CSV table of C-alpha atoms in Angstrom, one decimal:
chain,number,residue,atom,x,y,z
A,1187,MET,CA,2.9,20.8,-2.4
A,1188,PRO,CA,3.5,18.8,0.8
A,1189,GLU,CA,6.2,16.2,0.8
A,1190,ALA,CA,5.1,12.7,0.1
A,1191,SER,CA,6.3,11.6,3.6
A,1192,HIS,CA,3.6,13.9,5.1
A,1193,LEU,CA,0.8,12.0,3.4
A,1194,THR,CA,-1.3,9.7,5.5
A,1195,PRO,CA,-1.9,6.1,4.4
A,1196,VAL,CA,-5.5,7.0,3.6
A,1197,ALA,CA,-4.4,9.8,1.4
A,1198,VAL,CA,-2.1,7.5,-0.5
A,1199,MET,CA,-4.8,4.9,-1.0
A,1200,ILE,CA,-7.2,7.6,-2.3
A,1201,LEU,CA,-4.6,9.0,-4.8
A,1202,ALA,CA,-3.6,5.5,-5.9
A,1203,THR,CA,-7.3,4.6,-6.6
A,1204,LEU,CA,-7.7,7.7,-8.7
A,1205,ARG,CA,-4.7,6.6,-10.7
A,1206,GLU,CA,-7.0,3.9,-12.0
A,1207,ALA,CA,-9.9,6.1,-13.0
A,1208,ASP,CA,-11.6,9.4,-12.3
A,1209,MET,CA,-14.4,9.0,-9.7
A,1210,HIS,CA,-16.5,10.8,-7.1
A,1211,THR,CA,-16.0,10.5,-3.4
A,1212,TYR,CA,-18.9,8.1,-2.9
A,1213,GLU,CA,-17.4,5.7,-5.5
A,1214,LEU,CA,-14.0,6.0,-3.8
A,1215,VAL,CA,-15.6,4.9,-0.5
A,1216,ARG,CA,-17.5,2.1,-2.1
A,1217,LEU,CA,-14.5,0.8,-4.1
A,1218,LEU,CA,-12.0,0.9,-1.2
A,1219,LYS,CA,-14.4,-1.0,1.1
A,1220,GLU,CA,-15.3,-3.4,-1.7
A,1221,ARG,CA,-11.6,-4.3,-1.9
A,1222,ARG,CA,-11.5,-4.6,1.9
A,1223,ASP,CA,-8.9,-1.9,2.2
A,1224,ASP,CA,-10.4,-1.2,5.6
A,1225,ARG,CA,-8.2,-4.1,6.7
A,1226,LEU,CA,-5.3,-1.8,6.3
A,1227,VAL,CA,-6.6,1.5,7.6
A,1228,PRO,CA,-9.9,2.7,9.1
A,1229,LEU,CA,-12.1,4.0,6.2
A,1230,GLN,CA,-14.7,6.3,7.7
A,1231,LYS,CA,-16.6,8.4,5.2
A,1232,GLY,CA,-15.9,11.6,7.1
A,1233,THR,CA,-12.1,11.0,7.0
A,1234,ILE,CA,-12.2,10.2,3.3
A,1235,TYR,CA,-14.2,13.3,2.4
A,1236,HIS,CA,-11.9,15.5,4.6
A,1237,THR,CA,-8.8,13.9,3.0
A,1238,VAL,CA,-10.1,14.4,-0.5
A,1239,ALA,CA,-10.7,18.1,0.3
A,1240,ARG,CA,-7.1,18.4,1.7
A,1241,LEU,CA,-5.6,16.7,-1.3
A,1242,GLU,CA,-7.4,19.1,-3.6
A,1243,ARG,CA,-6.2,22.1,-1.6
A,1244,ASP,CA,-2.7,20.7,-1.8
A,1245,GLY,CA,-2.8,20.4,-5.6
A,1246,LEU,CA,-2.6,16.6,-5.8
A,1247,LEU,CA,-6.1,16.1,-7.3
A,1248,ALA,CA,-8.8,18.3,-8.9
A,1249,GLU,CA,-12.5,18.4,-9.8
A,1250,VAL,CA,-13.4,17.4,-13.3
A,1251,GLY,CA,-17.1,17.5,-13.2
A,1252,VAL,CA,-20.3,17.5,-11.1
A,1253,ASP,CA,-23.3,15.2,-11.8
A,1254,ARG,CA,-26.7,14.5,-10.2
A,1255,ASP,CA,-28.6,11.2,-10.3
A,1256,GLY,CA,-32.3,11.8,-9.8
A,1257,ASN,CA,-33.0,13.3,-6.4
A,1258,ARG,CA,-29.6,12.4,-5.0
A,1259,PRO,CA,-27.2,15.2,-4.0
A,1260,GLU,CA,-24.7,16.4,-6.5
A,1261,ARG,CA,-21.5,14.4,-6.8
A,1262,THR,CA,-18.2,15.8,-7.7
A,1263,THR,CA,-15.8,13.7,-9.8
A,1264,TYR,CA,-12.1,14.0,-9.1
A,1265,THR,CA,-9.0,13.2,-11.1
A,1266,ILE,CA,-5.4,12.8,-9.9
A,1267,LEU,CA,-2.9,15.4,-11.0
A,1268,ASP,CA,0.8,14.9,-12.0
A,1269,ALA,CA,1.8,16.0,-8.5
A,1270,GLY,CA,-0.5,13.3,-7.0
A,1271,HIS,CA,1.1,10.6,-9.2
A,1272,ARG,CA,4.5,11.6,-8.0
A,1273,ALA,CA,3.4,11.8,-4.4
A,1274,VAL,CA,2.1,8.2,-4.5
A,1275,GLU,CA,5.3,6.9,-6.1
A,1276,GLU,CA,7.6,8.8,-3.6
A,1277,TRP,CA,5.6,7.5,-0.6
A,1278,VAL,CA,5.8,3.9,-1.8
A,1279,ARG,CA,9.5,4.3,-2.4
A,1280,ALA,CA,10.0,5.6,1.1
A,1281,GLU,CA,7.9,3.0,2.9
A,1282,LEU,CA,8.4,-0.3,1.0
A,1283,PRO,CA,12.0,-0.9,2.1
A,1284,ARG,CA,11.3,-0.3,5.8
A,1285,ILE,CA,10.6,-2.9,8.5
A,1286,ASP,CA,9.9,-0.6,11.4
A,1287,ARG,CA,6.5,0.7,10.3
A,1288,PRO,CA,4.4,-2.4,9.6
A,1289,GLY,CA,1.2,-0.5,9.1
A,1290,GLU,CA,2.7,1.8,6.5
A,1291,PHE,CA,4.5,-1.2,4.9
A,1292,ARG,CA,1.2,-3.0,4.3
A,1293,VAL,CA,-0.2,0.0,2.5
A,1294,ALA,CA,3.0,0.5,0.5
A,1295,LEU,CA,2.9,-3.2,-0.5
A,1296,SER,CA,-0.7,-2.9,-1.6
A,1297,GLU,CA,0.2,0.1,-3.8
A,1298,ALA,CA,3.6,-1.2,-4.9
A,1299,HIS,CA,2.1,-2.0,-8.4
A,1300,ASN,CA,2.3,1.8,-9.0
A,1301,LEU,CA,6.0,1.4,-9.4
A,1302,GLY,CA,7.8,-0.6,-12.1
A,1303,ARG,CA,8.8,-4.2,-11.6
A,1304,ALA,CA,12.6,-3.6,-11.5
A,1305,GLU,CA,12.3,-0.8,-9.0
A,1306,VAL,CA,10.1,-2.9,-6.7
A,1307,ILE,CA,12.6,-5.7,-6.8
A,1308,GLY,CA,15.3,-3.2,-5.8
A,1309,LEU,CA,13.3,-1.8,-2.9
A,1310,LEU,CA,12.5,-5.3,-1.7
A,1311,ASP,CA,16.2,-6.2,-1.8
A,1312,ALA,CA,16.9,-3.2,0.4
A,1313,ARG,CA,14.2,-4.4,2.8
A,1314,ARG,CA,15.5,-7.9,2.7
A,1315,ALA,CA,18.9,-6.8,4.1
A,1316,ARG,CA,17.1,-5.2,7.0
A,1317,LEU,CA,15.0,-8.3,7.6
A,1318,VAL,CA,18.0,-10.5,7.6
A,1319,ALA,CA,19.8,-8.3,10.1
A,1320,SER,CA,16.7,-8.5,12.4
A,1321,VAL,CA,16.4,-12.3,11.9
A,1322,GLU,CA,20.0,-12.7,12.9
A,1323,GLU,CA,19.6,-10.4,15.9
A,1324,HIS,CA,16.7,-12.5,17.2
A,1325,HIS,CA,18.4,-15.8,16.6
A,1326,ASP,CA,21.5,-14.5,18.4
A,1327,GLY,CA,19.3,-13.4,21.3
A,1328,LEU,CA,17.7,-16.9,21.5
A,1329,SER,CA,21.2,-18.5,21.4
A,1330,VAL,CA,22.4,-16.3,24.3
A,1331,ALA,CA,19.3,-17.1,26.3
A,1332,ALA,CA,19.8,-20.8,25.8
A,1333,GLU,CA,23.4,-20.6,27.0
A,1334,ARG,CA,22.2,-18.8,30.1
A,1335,GLU,CA,19.5,-21.4,30.6
A,1336,THR,CA,16.9,-18.7,30.6
A,1337,PRO,CA,13.5,-20.3,31.4
A,1338,GLU,CA,11.5,-20.7,28.2
A,1339,GLN,CA,8.5,-19.1,29.6
A,1340,PHE,CA,10.4,-15.8,29.5
A,1341,LEU,CA,11.2,-16.3,25.8
A,1342,VAL,CA,7.7,-16.9,24.4
A,1343,GLU,CA,7.4,-13.5,22.8
A,1344,LEU,CA,10.9,-13.5,21.5
A,1345,ARG,CA,10.4,-17.0,19.9
A,1346,ARG,CA,7.1,-15.7,18.3
A,1347,GLN,CA,8.8,-12.7,16.8
A,1348,SER,CA,11.7,-14.8,15.5
A,1349,ALA,CA,9.2,-17.2,13.9
A,1350,LEU,CA,7.3,-14.3,12.3
A,1351,LEU,CA,10.5,-12.8,10.9
A,1352,ASP,CA,11.5,-16.2,9.4
A,1353,ALA,CA,8.1,-16.4,7.8
A,1354,GLU,CA,8.3,-12.8,6.5
A,1355,LEU,CA,11.7,-13.4,5.0
A,1356,ALA,CA,10.5,-16.6,3.2
A,1357,TRP,CA,7.4,-14.9,1.9
A,1358,GLN,CA,9.3,-11.9,0.6
A,1359,ASP,CA,11.9,-14.1,-1.1
A,1360,SER,CA,9.0,-15.9,-2.8
A,1361,LEU,CA,7.5,-12.6,-4.0
A,1362,ARG,CA,10.8,-11.4,-5.3
A,1363,ALA,CA,11.3,-14.6,-7.3
A,1364,ARG,CA,7.9,-14.3,-8.9
A,1365,LEU,CA,8.6,-10.7,-9.8
A,1366,ALA,CA,12.1,-11.6,-11.2
A,1367,ASP,CA,10.9,-14.5,-13.4
A,1368,ARG,CA,7.9,-12.5,-14.5
A,1369,SER,CA,5.4,-15.2,-13.4
A,1370,LEU,CA,3.6,-12.5,-11.5
A,1371,PRO,CA,1.9,-10.0,-13.9
A,1372,TRP,CA,2.8,-6.5,-12.9
A,1373,GLY,CA,1.6,-3.0,-13.9
A,1374,ILE,CA,-1.6,-1.9,-15.7
A,1375,ALA,CA,-0.2,-3.0,-19.1
A,1376,GLU,CA,-0.1,-6.7,-18.0
A,1377,ILE,CA,-3.7,-6.8,-16.7
A,1378,PRO,CA,-6.1,-8.4,-19.2
A,1379,GLU,CA,-8.6,-6.0,-20.8
A,1380,HIS,CA,-11.7,-7.8,-19.4
A,1381,ILE,CA,-10.2,-7.6,-15.9
A,1382,LYS,CA,-9.5,-3.9,-16.3
A,1383,LYS,CA,-13.2,-3.3,-17.3
A,1384,LYS,CA,-14.4,-5.4,-14.4
A,1385,HIS,CA,-12.4,-3.4,-11.9
A,1386,ARG,CA,-12.8,-0.1,-13.6
A,1387,VAL,CA,-9.0,0.2,-14.3
A,1388,SER,CA,-8.5,2.6,-17.2
A,1389,LYS,CA,-5.5,4.8,-16.6
A,1390,GLU,CA,-2.0,3.8,-17.5
A,1391,THR,CA,0.6,4.2,-14.8
A,1392,THR,CA,4.4,4.2,-14.9
A,1393,ALA,CA,4.6,0.6,-13.9
């Protein structure tokens, strides 16, 4: 089995979706696009079909049935295997605390519900320490620039990045607070049954 770090974001999203319910590739494509996950990574049908085949070859998912609807082509239904569950969790653990891979972080954040509440809080705390260090570095840079009377037109990008980091830190602190005081429902067990049915969520996870 390949290491979780070798999985692509698309592979992680496919495996994470199969944690919710068994489904065929056509349904995977439809559900990912319905949820607008194409905001995070390109979701081309060819890429998804190729990724599903690779995940099956690597022993992370498996076929559980084939069906045909009328004259439509046969559709193979897939299920995630134990190794696939572990791969998703390991990938999220690796990417959620990082601040240097924004694309992967967005996917890890979207799949963070696959981990338990306490673990996510710990990973966010680790990320916060890195964010704070980066915020301080940018603020120090702006202070030095001000002392040197650097023309502001040369600092536009630095000021933008500093503002974005301040906003990111404030947002993350708000998310952590909601996780800590449990005002944010977390994990399959805390999703109301009628919402589970609406979104086809049926499998329990470790969260």
